[in-house]
Structure formats: C-alpha cells, structure tokens
Amino acid sequence: MDSNTSVTFENETASSGSNVQSSKLVSDEALYWGQLIGHVGLSGPVCFVGVIANTINIIVFIRQGVLKDSNTVSLLALSISDLLSVVTLLWASICFLMIYAGPPELPFDIMSTLVIFGGRPHVMFVQITSWLTVYIAFERYMCVVFPFKVGRMFSAKKTILVILCISIIIPSYGYIPLYIVEHLRWRTNPYTNKTILRLYRTKDYSKVMDICSILNAPVSRTMSLAFVFCFTQITAFRVNASRKWRMATASHSQIQKTNHSNAGEEVNQTQAKDDQKEIGSRDKRLVKMIRAICTIFLVCLTPNLIFIILQLIEPKIGPRMQYNNFFFLCYALSFLLEAINATINIFVYYRLSSKYRNEFRGLLGITKTCD
C-alpha cells in the first residue's frame, strides 16, 4: 500500500483521486503514517499489554473474594470490560497490519470484520467501562458521605445487579439496533466474481445510525465524563476535610489526656504523632487513587468527546466528507488513548492499594508486605 492511500472504516479507499474535495486538513501521507503508527505501531503493543494486565487484575480480584465486598465486584467488572475492550481493539490493530502489509486472500473482507468485530464492539465496551467508572466513583462518594450506611446500600449482590443492568442497557439502545441494520453477508464482487463476507446495510441504516450516534456519543459520553469528574472531585474534597477534622480531634484529645494525667504519668506523644501520620497516610492514598483514576479516565476519554463535538459543529468532518482524513486520524488517536485507559489501571492499583499489592505478590509467590 503506497503512502497516498488511506485506510477507512467505511470499507472504502479514500485517496487523492476520490470524489471528496481536494482541500483537506490532513494530507493523505500524514493520514497514512498516522494510522500506521497509531493503529499498528502503538495501539497493538498497548493492547497486548492490556490483555495481560487485565487478566492479572481479574485473577487478583477473584482471589480477594468476589462476593466479599461491592468494591471488589465493581473493580472485577471494570477489568473484564477493559479486557474485552483491548481484545477487540487488538483485532482492529491486526486487521490494519494485514492491510498495510498487503491484504492476503481471505474468505472475508478485512475492513468489514474490523468494523463488526473490532471497532464497534470496542466502542461499546468503552461505554460500559465509562458507566462502571461512574458507579465506582458514586460508590466511593457515598462511602465518604454515609460511611455507616454504605454497607447496606452497596452490597455485593446489589452491585452485581447494577453491573448486569449496565451491561444489558448500553448494548440494547446503542449497538444491537446497529447490528440489525449492518452486518456481514456473503456477497459477490462483480469485478473478481468471488463471494466473500462483506458489510451489508439495510435501507434503514442511515436513520438508525443517526439515532444511535447521538445516544452513544454526545449524550452518554458527556454524562459519564461529567458524573465521574463531579463524584471524584467531591469525594476528594470530603476526604481531605475529614482527614483534617480527625487530626484536629486527635490533637484535642491528646491535650485533654495531658491535662488530666497524674504528675508521675507521661503521655507517649511520639505514638500519638505516629497514629496521626498513619491516619493521614491512609487518607492520602485514598485521595491519590481517586484522583489518579479520575485523571486517567478524563485525559484518555475527553479528546474523543471533543472530537465528537467538532463533528456536530462542522458537518464536513466525516468518513465521506471533505475532512475525512482528519476524521480517521482523530479516531486513530482516540483508540490509542482508550487502549491506554484500559491498560494502565494495574499500575494504579499496585501503587496505591496495599490489598491489591499483597494479593498480586502472593500470586507471584512473593512474600506479602505489611503496609
């Protein structure tokens, strides 16, 4: 494939000789290298690491005891969704690799299978991940606001029910209708007289696609990002306030003990300071984990939302529009960032969760730490 040819998700080739107007934001050569580096050179390795990382996460959370607490159930579901997200994106990367290396003779069209088994399910699992993250952020927010009631409000069984609802509702309104109007069929190429599996679209495809695109992209993505940001920021603020209150209370209690002590009795001030440091350290780790998850989620998924908004503002941005090269290059970047978001959580868990770290070390046969 020469550098003047770009790979598209619409099962067509967009080149300088197409019907699209010649004025472009991104040149054909820039698109070629952008897709090659993004989809093959970067997304492929990141997804491979993501498969391993999320498999480890799943094993660790199962070893911790799935039904013991709702938080473990939520993180397990998040890891499963992330695993499926990177698996489908890894298939997309393999498809791009086959195309750029020279399409082999196969009984199916590579780009058609990329759309059906790669791009579309990947976006669906990203949506599921987004709302699972919303639920996790909300659960942690409630833990801070109602610490004595959260055990009854968020049991493991209730969390499983919420996860099942998320996993059913999102495909039902945004993706199953698309698979009805767009799917694979055996079709004969009139130029080669060969029958292969290719995309088939019904006459209602455009209407269904327009509705699903609005529900999936601007509405669902905006709401999930907004909820995660709000819940995590409020939680971090409440935890910081609670930490300051506890440390102030501990200091006040220490003064009272000193005032009421006997002349020959001494208070162990060093131990009191150590207790305050321990409380502060635990709270700081919690705040860091919340902010880390929030920051990674927002940084990796916000660019895609900005890109979606640009599409709504500028109708020339689209797969068959004037700025089609810009459209496909943005998707290459979006998929890469989503792959990173689905892969990097293992490092956050290991760094900021002593429970996860101990179970992970036990999985590898390493002596568990006491922190």
mmCIF file of C-alpha atoms in Angstrom:
data_model
loop_
_atom_site.group_PDB
_atom_site.id
_atom_site.type_symbol
_atom_site.label_atom_id
_atom_site.label_comp_id
_atom_site.label_asym_id
_atom_site.label_seq_id
_atom_site.Cartn_x
_atom_site.Cartn_y
_atom_site.Cartn_z
ATOM 1 C CA MET A 1 0.000 0.000 0.000
ATOM 2 C CA ASP A 2 1.524 3.287 -1.066
ATOM 3 C CA SER A 3 1.669 6.404 1.097
ATOM 4 C CA ASN A 4 -1.066 8.132 -0.897
ATOM 5 C CA THR A 5 -3.696 5.607 0.160
ATOM 6 C CA SER A 6 -5.582 5.796 3.443
ATOM 7 C CA VAL A 7 -7.457 3.056 5.228
ATOM 8 C CA THR A 8 -11.029 3.893 6.227
ATOM 9 C CA PHE A 9 -13.678 2.281 8.422
ATOM 10 C CA GLU A 10 -16.310 2.586 5.733
ATOM 11 C CA ASN A 11 -14.881 -0.233 3.660
ATOM 12 C CA GLU A 12 -13.685 2.174 1.014
ATOM 13 C CA THR A 13 -10.406 3.757 -0.025
ATOM 14 C CA ALA A 14 -10.092 7.500 0.360
ATOM 15 C CA SER A 15 -7.331 8.818 -1.846
ATOM 16 C CA SER A 16 -6.473 11.983 -3.675
ATOM 17 C CA GLY A 17 -8.417 10.757 -6.649
ATOM 18 C CA SER A 18 -11.728 10.244 -4.811
ATOM 19 C CA ASN A 19 -14.879 12.331 -5.081
ATOM 20 C CA VAL A 20 -14.034 14.190 -1.872
ATOM 21 C CA GLN A 21 -12.883 17.761 -2.412
ATOM 22 C CA SER A 22 -9.128 18.260 -2.549
ATOM 23 C CA SER A 23 -8.979 20.790 0.312
ATOM 24 C CA LYS A 24 -8.074 18.805 3.437
ATOM 25 C CA LEU A 25 -6.964 19.486 6.980
ATOM 26 C CA VAL A 26 -4.709 16.399 6.927
ATOM 27 C CA SER A 27 -2.769 15.190 3.890
ATOM 28 C CA ASP A 28 -3.004 11.610 2.627
ATOM 29 C CA GLU A 29 0.604 10.957 3.580
ATOM 30 C CA ALA A 30 0.065 12.260 7.121
ATOM 31 C CA LEU A 31 -3.003 10.051 7.452
ATOM 32 C CA TYR A 32 -1.079 7.026 6.191
ATOM 33 C CA TRP A 33 1.688 7.404 8.771
ATOM 34 C CA GLY A 34 -0.738 8.446 11.489
ATOM 35 C CA GLN A 35 -2.821 5.300 11.053
ATOM 36 C CA LEU A 36 0.226 3.066 10.665
ATOM 37 C CA ILE A 37 1.858 4.398 13.830
ATOM 38 C CA GLY A 38 -1.375 4.772 15.806
ATOM 39 C CA HIS A 39 -3.239 1.564 14.963
ATOM 40 C CA VAL A 40 -0.291 -0.773 14.383
ATOM 41 C CA GLY A 41 2.858 0.642 15.996
ATOM 42 C CA LEU A 42 1.316 1.888 19.267
ATOM 43 C CA SER A 43 -2.201 0.509 19.800
ATOM 44 C CA GLY A 44 -1.145 -3.067 19.018
ATOM 45 C CA PRO A 45 1.570 -3.316 21.727
ATOM 46 C CA VAL A 46 -0.526 -1.349 24.243
ATOM 47 C CA CYS A 47 -3.492 -3.689 23.698
ATOM 48 C CA PHE A 48 -1.257 -6.746 24.067
ATOM 49 C CA VAL A 49 -0.029 -5.418 27.421
ATOM 50 C CA GLY A 50 -3.626 -4.547 28.301
ATOM 51 C CA VAL A 51 -4.760 -8.132 27.746
ATOM 52 C CA ILE A 52 -2.089 -9.379 30.157
ATOM 53 C CA ALA A 53 -2.673 -6.597 32.715
ATOM 54 C CA ASN A 54 -6.451 -7.014 32.867
ATOM 55 C CA THR A 55 -6.168 -10.799 33.020
ATOM 56 C CA ILE A 56 -3.932 -10.347 36.085
ATOM 57 C CA ASN A 57 -6.436 -7.884 37.560
ATOM 58 C CA ILE A 58 -9.273 -10.372 37.118
ATOM 59 C CA ILE A 59 -7.286 -13.160 38.809
ATOM 60 C CA VAL A 60 -6.259 -10.902 41.707
ATOM 61 C CA PHE A 61 -9.818 -9.679 42.350
ATOM 62 C CA ILE A 62 -11.181 -13.235 42.223
ATOM 63 C CA ARG A 63 -8.520 -14.317 44.725
ATOM 64 C CA GLN A 64 -9.562 -11.472 47.009
ATOM 65 C CA GLY A 65 -13.090 -12.884 47.144
ATOM 66 C CA VAL A 66 -15.613 -11.611 44.640
ATOM 67 C CA LEU A 67 -18.676 -11.599 46.894
ATOM 68 C CA LYS A 68 -16.943 -10.227 49.994
ATOM 69 C CA ASP A 69 -17.473 -6.544 49.171
ATOM 70 C CA SER A 70 -19.075 -4.442 46.462
ATOM 71 C CA ASN A 71 -15.870 -2.569 45.637
ATOM 72 C CA THR A 72 -14.105 -5.781 44.561
ATOM 73 C CA VAL A 73 -17.103 -6.737 42.414
ATOM 74 C CA SER A 74 -17.037 -3.325 40.700
ATOM 75 C CA LEU A 75 -13.303 -3.447 40.011
ATOM 76 C CA LEU A 76 -13.624 -7.016 38.701
ATOM 77 C CA ALA A 77 -16.373 -5.938 36.284
ATOM 78 C CA LEU A 78 -14.273 -2.952 35.214
ATOM 79 C CA SER A 79 -11.311 -5.232 34.479
ATOM 80 C CA ILE A 80 -13.489 -7.603 32.434
ATOM 81 C CA SER A 81 -14.871 -4.700 30.402
ATOM 82 C CA ASP A 82 -11.365 -3.302 29.877
ATOM 83 C CA LEU A 83 -10.135 -6.749 28.811
ATOM 84 C CA LEU A 84 -12.862 -7.085 26.172
ATOM 85 C CA SER A 85 -12.168 -3.517 25.063
ATOM 86 C CA VAL A 86 -8.472 -4.163 24.385
ATOM 87 C CA VAL A 87 -9.132 -7.595 22.837
ATOM 88 C CA THR A 88 -11.465 -6.090 20.218
ATOM 89 C CA LEU A 89 -9.046 -3.234 19.607
ATOM 90 C CA LEU A 90 -6.183 -5.715 19.257
ATOM 91 C CA TRP A 91 -8.158 -7.395 16.476
ATOM 92 C CA ALA A 92 -8.559 -3.995 14.802
ATOM 93 C CA SER A 93 -4.790 -3.480 15.031
ATOM 94 C CA ILE A 94 -4.185 -6.902 13.458
ATOM 95 C CA CYS A 95 -6.574 -6.005 10.629
ATOM 96 C CA PHE A 96 -4.676 -2.778 9.938
ATOM 97 C CA LEU A 97 -1.400 -4.704 9.998
ATOM 98 C CA MET A 98 -2.700 -7.156 7.380
ATOM 99 C CA ILE A 99 -3.924 -4.285 5.195
ATOM 100 C CA TYR A 100 -0.690 -2.308 5.341
ATOM 101 C CA ALA A 101 1.420 -5.433 4.834
ATOM 102 C CA GLY A 102 -0.653 -6.398 1.789
ATOM 103 C CA PRO A 103 -4.155 -7.921 2.101
ATOM 104 C CA PRO A 104 -3.964 -11.742 1.932
ATOM 105 C CA GLU A 105 -6.521 -13.863 0.091
ATOM 106 C CA LEU A 106 -9.202 -14.431 2.711
ATOM 107 C CA PRO A 107 -12.861 -15.542 2.543
ATOM 108 C CA PHE A 108 -13.879 -12.285 4.247
ATOM 109 C CA ASP A 109 -13.297 -8.578 3.765
ATOM 110 C CA ILE A 110 -10.793 -7.373 6.364
ATOM 111 C CA MET A 111 -12.278 -3.909 6.874
ATOM 112 C CA SER A 112 -15.780 -5.362 7.234
ATOM 113 C CA THR A 113 -14.669 -7.686 10.034
ATOM 114 C CA LEU A 114 -12.752 -4.780 11.594
ATOM 115 C CA VAL A 115 -15.992 -2.792 11.869
ATOM 116 C CA ILE A 116 -18.160 -5.679 13.104
ATOM 117 C CA PHE A 117 -15.700 -7.434 15.451
ATOM 118 C CA GLY A 118 -13.212 -4.639 16.203
ATOM 119 C CA GLY A 119 -14.256 -1.006 16.086
ATOM 120 C CA ARG A 120 -17.916 -1.229 17.032
ATOM 121 C CA PRO A 121 -17.669 -3.673 19.977
ATOM 122 C CA HIS A 122 -14.630 -1.766 21.236
ATOM 123 C CA VAL A 123 -16.670 1.446 21.422
ATOM 124 C CA MET A 124 -19.466 -0.464 23.167
ATOM 125 C CA PHE A 125 -17.131 -1.824 25.856
ATOM 126 C CA VAL A 126 -15.647 1.657 26.322
ATOM 127 C CA GLN A 127 -19.188 2.892 27.017
ATOM 128 C CA ILE A 128 -19.708 0.088 29.540
ATOM 129 C CA THR A 129 -16.364 0.923 31.158
ATOM 130 C CA SER A 130 -17.398 4.571 31.382
ATOM 131 C CA TRP A 131 -20.598 3.822 33.293
ATOM 132 C CA LEU A 132 -18.884 1.260 35.504
ATOM 133 C CA THR A 133 -16.419 4.014 36.384
ATOM 134 C CA VAL A 134 -19.369 6.300 37.169
ATOM 135 C CA TYR A 135 -20.776 3.654 39.520
ATOM 136 C CA ILE A 136 -17.403 3.149 41.229
ATOM 137 C CA ALA A 137 -16.965 6.896 41.673
ATOM 138 C CA PHE A 138 -20.509 7.193 43.059
ATOM 139 C CA GLU A 139 -19.959 4.286 45.445
ATOM 140 C CA ARG A 140 -16.802 5.862 46.824
ATOM 141 C CA TYR A 141 -18.581 9.186 47.151
ATOM 142 C CA MET A 142 -21.325 7.527 49.229
ATOM 143 C CA CYS A 143 -18.697 5.790 51.373
ATOM 144 C CA VAL A 144 -17.434 9.203 52.410
ATOM 145 C CA VAL A 145 -20.839 10.862 52.846
ATOM 146 C CA PHE A 146 -22.609 7.925 54.575
ATOM 147 C CA PRO A 147 -19.824 5.713 55.964
ATOM 148 C CA PHE A 148 -22.129 3.791 58.349
ATOM 149 C CA LYS A 149 -24.908 3.109 55.852
ATOM 150 C CA VAL A 150 -22.901 2.290 52.741
ATOM 151 C CA GLY A 151 -22.619 -1.404 53.683
ATOM 152 C CA ARG A 152 -26.388 -1.819 53.376
ATOM 153 C CA MET A 153 -26.684 0.463 50.362
ATOM 154 C CA PHE A 154 -23.934 -1.181 48.285
ATOM 155 C CA SER A 155 -23.889 -4.899 48.941
ATOM 156 C CA ALA A 156 -22.099 -7.259 46.565
ATOM 157 C CA LYS A 157 -25.402 -8.655 45.241
ATOM 158 C CA LYS A 158 -26.818 -5.182 44.561
ATOM 159 C CA THR A 159 -23.609 -4.219 42.760
ATOM 160 C CA ILE A 160 -23.834 -7.323 40.569
ATOM 161 C CA LEU A 161 -27.403 -6.331 39.676
ATOM 162 C CA VAL A 162 -26.294 -2.800 38.724
ATOM 163 C CA ILE A 163 -23.442 -4.187 36.609
ATOM 164 C CA LEU A 164 -25.828 -6.527 34.788
ATOM 165 C CA CYS A 165 -28.185 -3.608 34.079
ATOM 166 C CA ILE A 166 -25.332 -1.518 32.647
ATOM 167 C CA SER A 167 -24.137 -4.467 30.529
ATOM 168 C CA ILE A 168 -27.634 -5.009 29.118
ATOM 169 C CA ILE A 169 -28.943 -1.455 28.683
ATOM 170 C CA ILE A 170 -25.975 0.014 26.775
ATOM 171 C CA PRO A 171 -25.890 -2.653 24.014
ATOM 172 C CA SER A 172 -29.698 -2.640 23.802
ATOM 173 C CA TYR A 173 -30.161 1.018 22.936
ATOM 174 C CA GLY A 174 -26.916 1.762 21.120
ATOM 175 C CA TYR A 175 -25.462 -1.287 19.417
ATOM 176 C CA ILE A 176 -27.913 -4.149 18.895
ATOM 177 C CA PRO A 177 -30.027 -1.925 16.574
ATOM 178 C CA LEU A 178 -26.878 -1.181 14.563
ATOM 179 C CA TYR A 179 -26.067 -4.880 14.171
ATOM 180 C CA ILE A 180 -29.594 -5.415 12.853
ATOM 181 C CA VAL A 181 -29.206 -2.853 10.060
ATOM 182 C CA GLU A 182 -25.492 -3.523 9.411
ATOM 183 C CA HIS A 183 -23.992 -7.000 9.469
ATOM 184 C CA LEU A 184 -21.929 -9.454 7.442
ATOM 185 C CA ARG A 185 -23.332 -11.300 4.446
ATOM 186 C CA TRP A 186 -21.902 -13.388 1.668
ATOM 187 C CA ARG A 187 -21.621 -11.006 -1.272
ATOM 188 C CA THR A 188 -20.181 -11.463 -4.742
ATOM 189 C CA ASN A 189 -17.657 -8.992 -6.083
ATOM 190 C CA PRO A 190 -18.634 -8.281 -9.712
ATOM 191 C CA TYR A 191 -15.025 -7.451 -10.655
ATOM 192 C CA THR A 192 -13.404 -10.621 -9.298
ATOM 193 C CA ASN A 193 -16.503 -12.871 -9.371
ATOM 194 C CA LYS A 194 -15.606 -14.090 -5.859
ATOM 195 C CA THR A 195 -18.031 -14.448 -2.974
ATOM 196 C CA ILE A 196 -16.773 -13.227 0.391
ATOM 197 C CA LEU A 197 -18.182 -11.981 3.685
ATOM 198 C CA ARG A 198 -18.720 -8.240 3.462
ATOM 199 C CA LEU A 199 -20.749 -5.500 5.143
ATOM 200 C CA TYR A 200 -24.415 -5.390 4.278
ATOM 201 C CA ARG A 201 -26.578 -2.405 5.192
ATOM 202 C CA THR A 202 -30.336 -2.246 5.087
ATOM 203 C CA LYS A 203 -32.265 0.756 3.783
ATOM 204 C CA ASP A 204 -32.905 1.914 7.369
ATOM 205 C CA TYR A 205 -29.204 2.051 8.213
ATOM 206 C CA SER A 206 -28.833 5.840 7.986
ATOM 207 C CA LYS A 207 -31.793 6.571 10.272
ATOM 208 C CA VAL A 208 -30.743 4.017 12.894
ATOM 209 C CA MET A 209 -27.122 5.165 12.725
ATOM 210 C CA ASP A 210 -28.088 8.802 13.295
ATOM 211 C CA ILE A 211 -30.159 7.969 16.383
ATOM 212 C CA CYS A 212 -27.609 5.582 17.886
ATOM 213 C CA SER A 213 -24.759 8.006 17.236
ATOM 214 C CA ILE A 214 -26.494 10.741 19.223
ATOM 215 C CA LEU A 215 -27.314 8.414 22.119
ATOM 216 C CA ASN A 216 -23.882 6.782 22.215
ATOM 217 C CA ALA A 217 -21.613 9.746 21.661
ATOM 218 C CA PRO A 218 -22.740 13.218 22.784
ATOM 219 C CA VAL A 219 -25.304 12.097 25.379
ATOM 220 C CA SER A 220 -23.800 9.013 27.017
ATOM 221 C CA ARG A 221 -20.149 10.092 26.795
ATOM 222 C CA THR A 222 -20.822 13.611 28.120
ATOM 223 C CA MET A 223 -22.914 12.359 31.044
ATOM 224 C CA SER A 224 -20.413 9.691 32.098
ATOM 225 C CA LEU A 225 -17.449 12.075 31.996
ATOM 226 C CA ALA A 226 -19.376 14.743 33.915
ATOM 227 C CA PHE A 227 -20.511 12.300 36.611
ATOM 228 C CA VAL A 228 -17.037 10.829 37.106
ATOM 229 C CA PHE A 229 -15.477 14.271 37.378
ATOM 230 C CA CYS A 230 -18.065 15.542 39.871
ATOM 231 C CA PHE A 231 -18.116 12.455 42.104
ATOM 232 C CA THR A 232 -14.339 12.103 42.306
ATOM 233 C CA GLN A 233 -13.707 15.781 42.964
ATOM 234 C CA ILE A 234 -16.363 15.970 45.695
ATOM 235 C CA THR A 235 -15.060 12.745 47.249
ATOM 236 C CA ALA A 236 -11.500 14.025 47.301
ATOM 237 C CA PHE A 237 -12.678 17.262 48.904
ATOM 238 C CA ARG A 238 -14.684 15.432 51.585
ATOM 239 C CA VAL A 239 -11.825 13.046 52.375
ATOM 240 C CA ASN A 240 -9.400 15.926 52.797
ATOM 241 C CA ALA A 241 -11.857 17.724 55.075
ATOM 242 C CA SER A 242 -12.429 14.552 57.079
ATOM 243 C CA ARG A 243 -8.684 13.973 57.445
ATOM 244 C CA LYS A 244 -8.142 17.485 58.798
ATOM 245 C CA TRP A 245 -11.039 17.055 61.253
ATOM 246 C CA ARG A 246 -9.728 13.730 62.537
ATOM 247 C CA MET A 247 -6.227 15.073 63.009
ATOM 248 C CA ALA A 248 -7.608 18.118 64.839
ATOM 249 C CA THR A 249 -9.756 15.851 67.046
ATOM 250 C CA ALA A 250 -6.772 13.624 67.791
ATOM 251 C CA SER A 251 -4.708 16.666 68.803
ATOM 252 C CA HIS A 252 -7.521 17.953 71.043
ATOM 253 C CA SER A 253 -7.861 14.541 72.707
ATOM 254 C CA GLN A 254 -4.134 14.442 73.291
ATOM 255 C CA ILE A 255 -4.266 17.818 75.068
ATOM 256 C CA GLN A 256 -7.093 16.596 77.314
ATOM 257 C CA LYS A 257 -5.144 13.497 78.252
ATOM 258 C CA THR A 258 -2.141 15.632 79.120
ATOM 259 C CA ASN A 259 -4.189 17.973 81.321
ATOM 260 C CA HIS A 260 -5.803 15.110 83.291
ATOM 261 C CA SER A 261 -2.701 12.962 83.700
ATOM 262 C CA ASN A 262 -1.066 12.407 87.077
ATOM 263 C CA ALA A 263 2.163 14.129 87.961
ATOM 264 C CA GLY A 264 4.187 10.962 87.521
ATOM 265 C CA GLU A 265 2.408 9.810 84.349
ATOM 266 C CA GLU A 266 3.723 10.689 80.933
ATOM 267 C CA VAL A 267 1.853 10.518 77.680
ATOM 268 C CA ASN A 268 3.526 8.893 74.750
ATOM 269 C CA GLN A 269 3.428 11.837 72.354
ATOM 270 C CA THR A 270 5.535 10.027 69.772
ATOM 271 C CA GLN A 271 2.907 7.268 69.474
ATOM 272 C CA ALA A 272 0.152 9.852 69.088
ATOM 273 C CA LYS A 273 2.039 11.534 66.282
ATOM 274 C CA ASP A 274 2.590 8.176 64.597
ATOM 275 C CA ASP A 275 -1.152 7.441 64.799
ATOM 276 C CA GLN A 276 -1.924 10.790 63.178
ATOM 277 C CA LYS A 277 0.580 10.104 60.435
ATOM 278 C CA GLU A 278 -0.946 6.672 59.822
ATOM 279 C CA ILE A 279 -4.439 8.134 59.504
ATOM 280 C CA GLY A 280 -3.156 10.865 57.201
ATOM 281 C CA SER A 281 -1.226 8.367 55.097
ATOM 282 C CA ARG A 282 -4.266 6.123 54.524
ATOM 283 C CA ASP A 283 -6.450 9.068 53.557
ATOM 284 C CA LYS A 284 -3.791 10.477 51.268
ATOM 285 C CA ARG A 285 -3.505 7.126 49.442
ATOM 286 C CA LEU A 286 -7.287 7.052 49.019
ATOM 287 C CA VAL A 287 -7.324 10.600 47.634
ATOM 288 C CA LYS A 288 -4.415 9.800 45.309
ATOM 289 C CA MET A 289 -6.147 6.677 43.969
ATOM 290 C CA ILE A 290 -9.415 8.544 43.367
ATOM 291 C CA ARG A 291 -7.665 11.404 41.627
ATOM 292 C CA ALA A 292 -5.435 9.061 39.617
ATOM 293 C CA ILE A 293 -8.393 7.049 38.297
ATOM 294 C CA CYS A 294 -10.315 10.254 37.576
ATOM 295 C CA THR A 295 -7.389 11.916 35.825
ATOM 296 C CA ILE A 296 -6.564 8.889 33.652
ATOM 297 C CA PHE A 297 -10.211 8.446 32.688
ATOM 298 C CA LEU A 298 -10.736 12.112 31.829
ATOM 299 C CA VAL A 299 -7.430 12.586 29.997
ATOM 300 C CA CYS A 300 -7.941 9.476 27.857
ATOM 301 C CA LEU A 301 -11.634 9.902 27.013
ATOM 302 C CA THR A 302 -12.131 13.670 26.858
ATOM 303 C CA PRO A 303 -10.313 14.088 23.475
ATOM 304 C CA ASN A 304 -12.842 11.735 21.892
ATOM 305 C CA LEU A 305 -15.711 13.822 23.262
ATOM 306 C CA ILE A 306 -14.089 16.976 21.861
ATOM 307 C CA PHE A 307 -13.774 15.247 18.501
ATOM 308 C CA ILE A 308 -17.464 14.261 18.599
ATOM 309 C CA ILE A 309 -18.452 17.851 19.368
ATOM 310 C CA LEU A 310 -16.334 19.050 16.428
ATOM 311 C CA GLN A 311 -18.251 16.672 14.179
ATOM 312 C CA LEU A 312 -21.528 18.205 15.326
ATOM 313 C CA ILE A 313 -20.236 21.745 14.753
ATOM 314 C CA GLU A 314 -18.528 21.064 11.414
ATOM 315 C CA PRO A 315 -20.535 18.756 9.082
ATOM 316 C CA LYS A 316 -17.554 18.462 6.719
ATOM 317 C CA ILE A 317 -15.848 16.151 9.254
ATOM 318 C CA GLY A 318 -16.898 12.603 8.429
ATOM 319 C CA PRO A 319 -15.809 9.384 6.691
ATOM 320 C CA ARG A 320 -17.024 10.563 3.277
ATOM 321 C CA MET A 321 -16.827 14.308 3.773
ATOM 322 C CA GLN A 322 -14.223 16.894 2.853
ATOM 323 C CA TYR A 323 -12.242 16.468 6.058
ATOM 324 C CA ASN A 324 -12.326 12.667 6.007
ATOM 325 C CA ASN A 325 -8.566 12.359 6.638
ATOM 326 C CA PHE A 326 -8.904 14.403 9.815
ATOM 327 C CA PHE A 327 -11.790 12.153 10.873
ATOM 328 C CA PHE A 328 -9.785 8.931 10.544
ATOM 329 C CA LEU A 329 -6.677 10.404 12.160
ATOM 330 C CA CYS A 330 -8.727 11.505 15.170
ATOM 331 C CA TYR A 331 -10.130 8.012 15.510
ATOM 332 C CA ALA A 332 -6.613 6.581 15.487
ATOM 333 C CA LEU A 333 -5.701 8.885 18.390
ATOM 334 C CA SER A 334 -8.953 8.165 20.249
ATOM 335 C CA PHE A 335 -8.496 4.402 20.031
ATOM 336 C CA LEU A 336 -4.913 4.689 21.272
ATOM 337 C CA LEU A 337 -5.964 6.758 24.302
ATOM 338 C CA GLU A 338 -8.805 4.342 25.074
ATOM 339 C CA ALA A 339 -6.343 1.442 24.933
ATOM 340 C CA ILE A 340 -4.083 3.247 27.396
ATOM 341 C CA ASN A 341 -7.037 3.906 29.729
ATOM 342 C CA ALA A 342 -7.935 0.196 29.691
ATOM 343 C CA THR A 343 -4.328 -0.871 30.347
ATOM 344 C CA ILE A 344 -2.860 1.499 32.912
ATOM 345 C CA ASN A 345 -5.156 0.747 35.879
ATOM 346 C CA ILE A 346 -2.991 -2.166 37.028
ATOM 347 C CA PHE A 347 -0.191 0.263 37.878
ATOM 348 C CA VAL A 348 -2.598 2.483 39.849
ATOM 349 C CA TYR A 349 -3.908 -0.492 41.835
ATOM 350 C CA TYR A 350 -0.430 -1.825 42.588
ATOM 351 C CA ARG A 351 0.970 1.550 43.618
ATOM 352 C CA LEU A 352 -1.912 2.821 45.727
ATOM 353 C CA SER A 353 -3.708 -0.285 47.076
ATOM 354 C CA SER A 354 -1.843 -2.365 49.660
ATOM 355 C CA LYS A 355 -4.603 -5.011 49.491
ATOM 356 C CA TYR A 356 -4.138 -5.413 45.746
ATOM 357 C CA ARG A 357 -0.350 -5.294 46.056
ATOM 358 C CA ASN A 358 -0.273 -8.052 48.671
ATOM 359 C CA GLU A 359 -2.576 -10.303 46.636
ATOM 360 C CA PHE A 360 -0.534 -9.636 43.490
ATOM 361 C CA ARG A 361 2.696 -10.518 45.279
ATOM 362 C CA GLY A 362 1.052 -13.637 46.667
ATOM 363 C CA LEU A 363 0.030 -14.610 43.145
ATOM 364 C CA LEU A 364 3.688 -14.444 42.108
ATOM 365 C CA GLY A 365 4.829 -16.322 45.204
ATOM 366 C CA ILE A 366 6.498 -13.258 46.719
ATOM 367 C CA THR A 367 6.316 -12.532 50.435
ATOM 368 C CA LYS A 368 3.440 -10.172 51.198
ATOM 369 C CA THR A 369 4.195 -6.747 52.608
ATOM 370 C CA CYS A 370 2.706 -5.373 55.802
ATOM 371 C CA ASP A 371 1.825 -1.873 54.551
#
